[in-house]
Amino acid sequence: MADISLRKARTIIRKAFEKGREMQLRPLSVVVLDAGGHVQAFEREDGAAPGRFPIAHGKAYGAVMLGMSGSAQMARAEQQPYFMAAVNGVYGGQVIPVPGGVLVRDKKGVVIGAVGLTGDTSDNDAIAAMAGIDAAGLIGEA
């Protein structure tokens, strides 16, 4: 199984933070998960709320476990709330179905992990996450 390397995970985080500063976003927290949903890297900017890790993780975890972006999960939750509630139960309440959970694919289209970013609005979180993924030479689905 292909995964996101630690080097690429660090690039994603660094470039997402840079994009956040460029956009003047609130302090961000970013987690990068491998294809199995395991944490490859996490960082929280100075001033970010200490409880941001589980939010970032929940956004990324839902993306990788369901194989769909946070935006797609949110749309599904709006259309089929019982389904998403059941899915969240299956995963122990760890899924946060909103933008900012970005599925990551390699150049061949294989899912290799996900990025979860939190700290600003969900849409801005997704923009910053995509900037990091693009900078690492990977393909993101926000």
mmCIF file of N, CA and C in Angstrom, residues 20-116:
data_model
loop_
_atom_site.group_PDB
_atom_site.id
_atom_site.type_symbol
_atom_site.label_atom_id
_atom_site.label_comp_id
_atom_site.label_asym_id
_atom_site.label_seq_id
_atom_site.Cartn_x
_atom_site.Cartn_y
_atom_site.Cartn_z
ATOM 1 N N GLY A 20 -2.233 29.704 4.860
ATOM 2 C CA GLY A 20 -3.057 30.296 5.908
ATOM 3 C C GLY A 20 -2.586 31.690 6.285
ATOM 4 N N ARG A 21 -1.276 31.866 6.394
ATOM 5 C CA ARG A 21 -0.747 33.200 6.713
ATOM 6 C C ARG A 21 -0.996 34.166 5.560
ATOM 7 N N GLU A 22 -0.817 33.682 4.324
ATOM 8 C CA GLU A 22 -1.073 34.516 3.142
ATOM 9 C C GLU A 22 -2.535 34.983 3.123
ATOM 10 N N MET A 23 -3.453 34.109 3.510
ATOM 11 C CA MET A 23 -4.882 34.435 3.515
ATOM 12 C C MET A 23 -5.326 35.115 4.808
ATOM 13 N N GLN A 24 -4.382 35.285 5.739
ATOM 14 C CA GLN A 24 -4.652 35.892 7.050
ATOM 15 C C GLN A 24 -5.715 35.107 7.830
ATOM 16 N N LEU A 25 -5.557 33.780 7.812
ATOM 17 C CA LEU A 25 -6.474 32.911 8.551
ATOM 18 C C LEU A 25 -6.090 32.865 10.014
ATOM 19 N N ARG A 26 -7.012 32.426 10.822
ATOM 20 C CA ARG A 26 -6.710 32.198 12.238
ATOM 21 C C ARG A 26 -5.693 31.064 12.344
ATOM 22 N N PRO A 27 -5.023 30.903 13.498
ATOM 23 C CA PRO A 27 -4.016 29.844 13.638
ATOM 24 C C PRO A 27 -4.591 28.465 13.298
ATOM 25 N N LEU A 28 -3.820 27.714 12.532
ATOM 26 C CA LEU A 28 -4.274 26.440 11.992
ATOM 27 C C LEU A 28 -3.628 25.248 12.689
ATOM 28 N N SER A 29 -4.307 24.114 12.551
ATOM 29 C CA SER A 29 -3.779 22.813 12.965
ATOM 30 C C SER A 29 -3.979 21.869 11.798
ATOM 31 N N VAL A 30 -2.948 21.076 11.486
ATOM 32 C CA VAL A 30 -2.994 20.188 10.327
ATOM 33 C C VAL A 30 -2.530 18.801 10.728
ATOM 34 N N VAL A 31 -3.305 17.793 10.315
ATOM 35 C CA VAL A 31 -2.892 16.404 10.484
ATOM 36 C C VAL A 31 -2.835 15.755 9.113
ATOM 37 N N VAL A 32 -1.855 14.889 8.918
ATOM 38 C CA VAL A 32 -1.731 14.098 7.697
ATOM 39 C C VAL A 32 -1.825 12.629 8.103
ATOM 40 N N LEU A 33 -2.772 11.917 7.493
ATOM 41 C CA LEU A 33 -2.964 10.499 7.765
ATOM 42 C C LEU A 33 -2.501 9.673 6.578
ATOM 43 N N ASP A 34 -2.030 8.460 6.856
ATOM 44 C CA ASP A 34 -1.689 7.544 5.774
ATOM 45 C C ASP A 34 -2.956 6.859 5.266
ATOM 46 N N ALA A 35 -2.815 5.965 4.318
ATOM 47 C CA ALA A 35 -3.973 5.315 3.703
ATOM 48 C C ALA A 35 -4.750 4.428 4.668
ATOM 49 N N GLY A 36 -4.141 4.045 5.772
ATOM 50 C CA GLY A 36 -4.822 3.239 6.786
ATOM 51 C C GLY A 36 -5.455 4.068 7.882
ATOM 52 N N GLY A 37 -5.352 5.390 7.778
ATOM 53 C CA GLY A 37 -5.944 6.271 8.779
ATOM 54 C C GLY A 37 -5.049 6.539 9.974
ATOM 55 N N HIS A 38 -3.770 6.215 9.865
ATOM 56 C CA HIS A 38 -2.823 6.431 10.964
ATOM 57 C C HIS A 38 -2.119 7.776 10.800
ATOM 58 N N VAL A 39 -1.838 8.439 11.901
ATOM 59 C CA VAL A 39 -1.197 9.754 11.859
ATOM 60 C C VAL A 39 0.234 9.629 11.361
ATOM 61 N N GLN A 40 0.511 10.385 10.308
ATOM 62 C CA GLN A 40 1.876 10.469 9.785
ATOM 63 C C GLN A 40 2.564 11.713 10.353
ATOM 64 N N ALA A 41 1.802 12.808 10.494
ATOM 65 C CA ALA A 41 2.366 14.038 11.045
ATOM 66 C C ALA A 41 1.225 14.946 11.507
ATOM 67 N N PHE A 42 1.525 15.763 12.518
ATOM 68 C CA PHE A 42 0.570 16.750 13.015
ATOM 69 C C PHE A 42 1.352 17.947 13.531
ATOM 70 N N GLU A 43 0.829 19.140 13.242
ATOM 71 C CA GLU A 43 1.378 20.364 13.822
ATOM 72 C C GLU A 43 0.250 21.337 14.086
ATOM 73 N N ARG A 44 0.442 22.133 15.129
ATOM 74 C CA ARG A 44 -0.517 23.164 15.528
ATOM 75 C C ARG A 44 0.245 24.470 15.606
ATOM 76 N N GLU A 45 -0.231 25.489 14.892
ATOM 77 C CA GLU A 45 0.440 26.783 14.927
ATOM 78 C C GLU A 45 0.308 27.412 16.303
ATOM 79 N N ASP A 46 1.266 28.272 16.636
ATOM 80 C CA ASP A 46 1.162 29.039 17.876
ATOM 81 C C ASP A 46 -0.166 29.778 17.878
ATOM 82 N N GLY A 47 -0.863 29.721 18.987
ATOM 83 C CA GLY A 47 -2.129 30.411 19.124
ATOM 84 C C GLY A 47 -3.342 29.581 18.736
ATOM 85 N N ALA A 48 -3.121 28.407 18.138
ATOM 86 C CA ALA A 48 -4.253 27.535 17.785
ATOM 87 C C ALA A 48 -4.806 26.909 19.068
ATOM 88 N N ALA A 49 -6.097 26.733 19.108
ATOM 89 C CA ALA A 49 -6.732 26.142 20.284
ATOM 90 C C ALA A 49 -6.185 24.737 20.514
ATOM 91 N N PRO A 50 -5.953 24.369 21.775
ATOM 92 C CA PRO A 50 -5.355 23.068 22.059
ATOM 93 C C PRO A 50 -6.235 21.884 21.681
ATOM 94 N N GLY A 51 -7.531 22.083 21.556
ATOM 95 C CA GLY A 51 -8.426 20.981 21.216
ATOM 96 C C GLY A 51 -8.584 20.740 19.731
ATOM 97 N N ARG A 52 -7.747 21.319 18.928
ATOM 98 C CA ARG A 52 -7.902 21.218 17.472
ATOM 99 C C ARG A 52 -7.468 19.871 16.897
ATOM 100 N N PHE A 53 -6.624 19.117 17.602
ATOM 101 C CA PHE A 53 -6.179 17.833 17.035
ATOM 102 C C PHE A 53 -7.345 16.912 16.704
ATOM 103 N N PRO A 54 -8.288 16.657 17.634
ATOM 104 C CA PRO A 54 -9.364 15.721 17.276
ATOM 105 C C PRO A 54 -10.257 16.224 16.138
ATOM 106 N N ILE A 55 -10.358 17.532 15.975
ATOM 107 C CA ILE A 55 -11.154 18.069 14.870
ATOM 108 C C ILE A 55 -10.426 17.815 13.547
ATOM 109 N N ALA A 56 -9.146 18.164 13.492
ATOM 110 C CA ALA A 56 -8.366 17.915 12.275
ATOM 111 C C ALA A 56 -8.363 16.420 11.950
ATOM 112 N N HIS A 57 -8.152 15.605 12.973
ATOM 113 C CA HIS A 57 -8.124 14.155 12.777
ATOM 114 C C HIS A 57 -9.465 13.653 12.250
ATOM 115 N N GLY A 58 -10.570 14.130 12.828
ATOM 116 C CA GLY A 58 -11.895 13.692 12.398
ATOM 117 C C GLY A 58 -12.203 14.049 10.958
ATOM 118 N N LYS A 59 -11.737 15.211 10.532
ATOM 119 C CA LYS A 59 -11.941 15.612 9.145
ATOM 120 C C LYS A 59 -11.159 14.677 8.213
ATOM 121 N N ALA A 60 -9.890 14.428 8.522
ATOM 122 C CA ALA A 60 -9.063 13.565 7.678
ATOM 123 C C ALA A 60 -9.503 12.110 7.755
ATOM 124 N N TYR A 61 -9.849 11.655 8.951
ATOM 125 C CA TYR A 61 -10.223 10.254 9.152
ATOM 126 C C TYR A 61 -11.460 9.896 8.331
ATOM 127 N N GLY A 62 -12.459 10.766 8.342
ATOM 128 C CA GLY A 62 -13.648 10.522 7.531
ATOM 129 C C GLY A 62 -13.311 10.435 6.056
ATOM 130 N N ALA A 63 -12.413 11.320 5.597
ATOM 131 C CA ALA A 63 -12.039 11.330 4.181
ATOM 132 C C ALA A 63 -11.386 10.016 3.772
ATOM 133 N N VAL A 64 -10.403 9.577 4.551
ATOM 134 C CA VAL A 64 -9.679 8.367 4.146
ATOM 135 C C VAL A 64 -10.519 7.108 4.358
ATOM 136 N N MET A 65 -11.273 7.040 5.436
ATOM 137 C CA MET A 65 -12.056 5.841 5.705
ATOM 138 C C MET A 65 -13.238 5.673 4.760
ATOM 139 N N LEU A 66 -13.830 6.787 4.331
ATOM 140 C CA LEU A 66 -14.977 6.715 3.431
ATOM 141 C C LEU A 66 -14.586 6.891 1.963
ATOM 142 N N GLY A 67 -13.339 7.320 1.734
ATOM 143 C CA GLY A 67 -12.895 7.530 0.357
ATOM 144 C C GLY A 67 -13.572 8.697 -0.316
ATOM 145 N N MET A 68 -13.936 9.708 0.510
ATOM 146 C CA MET A 68 -14.576 10.899 -0.056
ATOM 147 C C MET A 68 -14.180 12.126 0.747
ATOM 148 N N SER A 69 -14.150 13.246 0.062
ATOM 149 C CA SER A 69 -13.750 14.501 0.701
ATOM 150 C C SER A 69 -14.744 14.926 1.775
ATOM 151 N N GLY A 70 -14.316 15.860 2.602
ATOM 152 C CA GLY A 70 -15.198 16.422 3.613
ATOM 153 C C GLY A 70 -16.414 17.105 3.002
ATOM 154 N N SER A 71 -16.219 17.767 1.865
ATOM 155 C CA SER A 71 -17.346 18.414 1.180
ATOM 156 C C SER A 71 -18.364 17.381 0.716
ATOM 157 N N ALA A 72 -17.878 16.274 0.166
ATOM 158 C CA ALA A 72 -18.776 15.198 -0.284
ATOM 159 C C ALA A 72 -19.474 14.556 0.914
ATOM 160 N N GLN A 73 -18.746 14.408 2.022
ATOM 161 C CA GLN A 73 -19.362 13.850 3.228
ATOM 162 C C GLN A 73 -20.464 14.769 3.757
ATOM 163 N N MET A 74 -20.224 16.069 3.725
ATOM 164 C CA MET A 74 -21.218 17.019 4.209
ATOM 165 C C MET A 74 -22.482 16.942 3.351
ATOM 166 N N ALA A 75 -22.294 16.870 2.050
ATOM 167 C CA ALA A 75 -23.449 16.748 1.150
ATOM 168 C C ALA A 75 -24.210 15.458 1.438
ATOM 169 N N ARG A 76 -23.474 14.387 1.671
ATOM 170 C CA ARG A 76 -24.112 13.100 2.001
ATOM 171 C C ARG A 76 -24.854 13.194 3.325
ATOM 172 N N ALA A 77 -24.258 13.868 4.304
ATOM 173 C CA ALA A 77 -24.908 14.020 5.608
ATOM 174 C C ALA A 77 -26.196 14.826 5.491
ATOM 175 N N GLU A 78 -26.199 15.824 4.613
ATOM 176 C CA GLU A 78 -27.407 16.624 4.405
ATOM 177 C C GLU A 78 -28.493 15.816 3.706
ATOM 178 N N GLN A 79 -28.087 14.940 2.777
ATOM 179 C CA GLN A 79 -29.045 14.139 2.017
ATOM 180 C C GLN A 79 -29.480 12.874 2.758
ATOM 181 N N GLN A 80 -28.564 12.287 3.494
ATOM 182 C CA GLN A 80 -28.824 11.025 4.191
ATOM 183 C C GLN A 80 -28.278 11.085 5.617
ATOM 184 N N PRO A 81 -28.898 11.892 6.470
ATOM 185 C CA PRO A 81 -28.361 12.061 7.823
ATOM 186 C C PRO A 81 -28.287 10.753 8.623
ATOM 187 N N TYR A 82 -29.230 9.856 8.420
ATOM 188 C CA TYR A 82 -29.193 8.604 9.164
ATOM 189 C C TYR A 82 -27.988 7.751 8.769
ATOM 190 N N PHE A 83 -27.671 7.761 7.469
ATOM 191 C CA PHE A 83 -26.513 7.007 7.001
ATOM 192 C C PHE A 83 -25.228 7.537 7.639
ATOM 193 N N MET A 84 -25.040 8.861 7.574
ATOM 194 C CA MET A 84 -23.812 9.435 8.134
ATOM 195 C C MET A 84 -23.751 9.265 9.647
ATOM 196 N N ALA A 85 -24.892 9.314 10.322
ATOM 197 C CA ALA A 85 -24.903 9.056 11.764
ATOM 198 C C ALA A 85 -24.479 7.619 12.042
ATOM 199 N N ALA A 86 -24.961 6.686 11.222
ATOM 200 C CA ALA A 86 -24.579 5.286 11.389
ATOM 201 C C ALA A 86 -23.088 5.085 11.114
ATOM 202 N N VAL A 87 -22.586 5.720 10.053
ATOM 203 C CA VAL A 87 -21.162 5.628 9.729
ATOM 204 C C VAL A 87 -20.326 6.164 10.887
ATOM 205 N N ASN A 88 -20.738 7.288 11.434
ATOM 206 C CA ASN A 88 -19.994 7.867 12.546
ATOM 207 C C ASN A 88 -20.020 6.937 13.751
ATOM 208 N N GLY A 89 -21.120 6.234 13.943
ATOM 209 C CA GLY A 89 -21.186 5.245 15.012
ATOM 210 C C GLY A 89 -20.226 4.098 14.783
ATOM 211 N N VAL A 90 -20.137 3.645 13.542
ATOM 212 C CA VAL A 90 -19.211 2.566 13.196
ATOM 213 C C VAL A 90 -17.772 2.970 13.524
ATOM 214 N N TYR A 91 -17.453 4.231 13.271
ATOM 215 C CA TYR A 91 -16.088 4.713 13.498
ATOM 216 C C TYR A 91 -15.915 5.393 14.857
ATOM 217 N N GLY A 92 -16.784 5.085 15.793
ATOM 218 C CA GLY A 92 -16.616 5.573 17.157
ATOM 219 C C GLY A 92 -16.723 7.077 17.308
ATOM 220 N N GLY A 93 -17.507 7.719 16.463
ATOM 221 C CA GLY A 93 -17.685 9.163 16.564
ATOM 222 C C GLY A 93 -16.510 9.975 16.062
ATOM 223 N N GLN A 94 -15.598 9.352 15.317
ATOM 224 C CA GLN A 94 -14.384 10.041 14.884
ATOM 225 C C GLN A 94 -14.522 10.820 13.583
ATOM 226 N N VAL A 95 -15.654 10.712 12.894
ATOM 227 C CA VAL A 95 -15.818 11.350 11.588
ATOM 228 C C VAL A 95 -16.446 12.731 11.746
ATOM 229 N N ILE A 96 -15.806 13.735 11.152
ATOM 230 C CA ILE A 96 -16.350 15.093 11.133
ATOM 231 C C ILE A 96 -16.562 15.453 9.666
ATOM 232 N N PRO A 97 -17.810 15.326 9.177
ATOM 233 C CA PRO A 97 -18.096 15.454 7.744
ATOM 234 C C PRO A 97 -18.279 16.890 7.261
ATOM 235 N N VAL A 98 -17.188 17.633 7.201
ATOM 236 C CA VAL A 98 -17.225 19.018 6.722
ATOM 237 C C VAL A 98 -15.976 19.298 5.886
ATOM 238 N N PRO A 99 -15.989 20.378 5.085
ATOM 239 C CA PRO A 99 -14.791 20.750 4.337
ATOM 240 C C PRO A 99 -13.591 20.940 5.272
ATOM 241 N N GLY A 100 -12.433 20.664 4.726
ATOM 242 C CA GLY A 100 -11.204 20.689 5.517
ATOM 243 C C GLY A 100 -10.662 19.296 5.710
ATOM 244 N N GLY A 101 -11.454 18.288 5.339
ATOM 245 C CA GLY A 101 -10.985 16.913 5.260
ATOM 246 C C GLY A 101 -10.751 16.623 3.787
ATOM 247 N N VAL A 102 -9.501 16.440 3.414
ATOM 248 C CA VAL A 102 -9.147 16.334 2.002
ATOM 249 C C VAL A 102 -8.515 14.973 1.721
ATOM 250 N N LEU A 103 -9.105 14.247 0.804
ATOM 251 C CA LEU A 103 -8.576 12.964 0.359
ATOM 252 C C LEU A 103 -7.345 13.225 -0.497
ATOM 253 N N VAL A 104 -6.306 12.405 -0.324
ATOM 254 C CA VAL A 104 -5.056 12.599 -1.067
ATOM 255 C C VAL A 104 -4.771 11.377 -1.935
ATOM 256 N N ARG A 105 -4.501 11.652 -3.205
ATOM 257 C CA ARG A 105 -4.157 10.601 -4.171
ATOM 258 C C ARG A 105 -2.769 10.862 -4.749
ATOM 259 N N ASP A 106 -2.129 9.776 -5.182
ATOM 260 C CA ASP A 106 -0.864 9.944 -5.892
ATOM 261 C C ASP A 106 -1.168 10.230 -7.365
ATOM 262 N N LYS A 107 -0.132 10.349 -8.174
ATOM 263 C CA LYS A 107 -0.310 10.718 -9.587
ATOM 264 C C LYS A 107 -1.049 9.646 -10.380
ATOM 265 N N LYS A 108 -1.077 8.413 -9.855
ATOM 266 C CA LYS A 108 -1.797 7.330 -10.525
ATOM 267 C C LYS A 108 -3.260 7.268 -10.098
ATOM 268 N N GLY A 109 -3.640 8.128 -9.143
ATOM 269 C CA GLY A 109 -5.019 8.154 -8.674
ATOM 270 C C GLY A 109 -5.300 7.263 -7.480
ATOM 271 N N VAL A 110 -4.258 6.657 -6.929
ATOM 272 C CA VAL A 110 -4.408 5.776 -5.773
ATOM 273 C C VAL A 110 -4.512 6.612 -4.494
ATOM 274 N N VAL A 111 -5.493 6.294 -3.656
ATOM 275 C CA VAL A 111 -5.627 6.993 -2.372
ATOM 276 C C VAL A 111 -4.441 6.623 -1.492
ATOM 277 N N ILE A 112 -3.704 7.635 -1.045
ATOM 278 C CA ILE A 112 -2.534 7.386 -0.196
ATOM 279 C C ILE A 112 -2.680 8.023 1.186
ATOM 280 N N GLY A 113 -3.815 8.671 1.442
ATOM 281 C CA GLY A 113 -4.024 9.266 2.756
ATOM 282 C C GLY A 113 -5.019 10.394 2.707
ATOM 283 N N ALA A 114 -4.969 11.216 3.733
ATOM 284 C CA ALA A 114 -5.869 12.367 3.826
ATOM 285 C C ALA A 114 -5.234 13.433 4.700
ATOM 286 N N VAL A 115 -5.703 14.652 4.506
ATOM 287 C CA VAL A 115 -5.270 15.791 5.310
ATOM 288 C C VAL A 115 -6.499 16.366 5.995
ATOM 289 N N GLY A 116 -6.359 16.669 7.272
ATOM 290 C CA GLY A 116 -7.396 17.367 8.007
ATOM 291 C C GLY A 116 -6.836 18.683 8.500
#
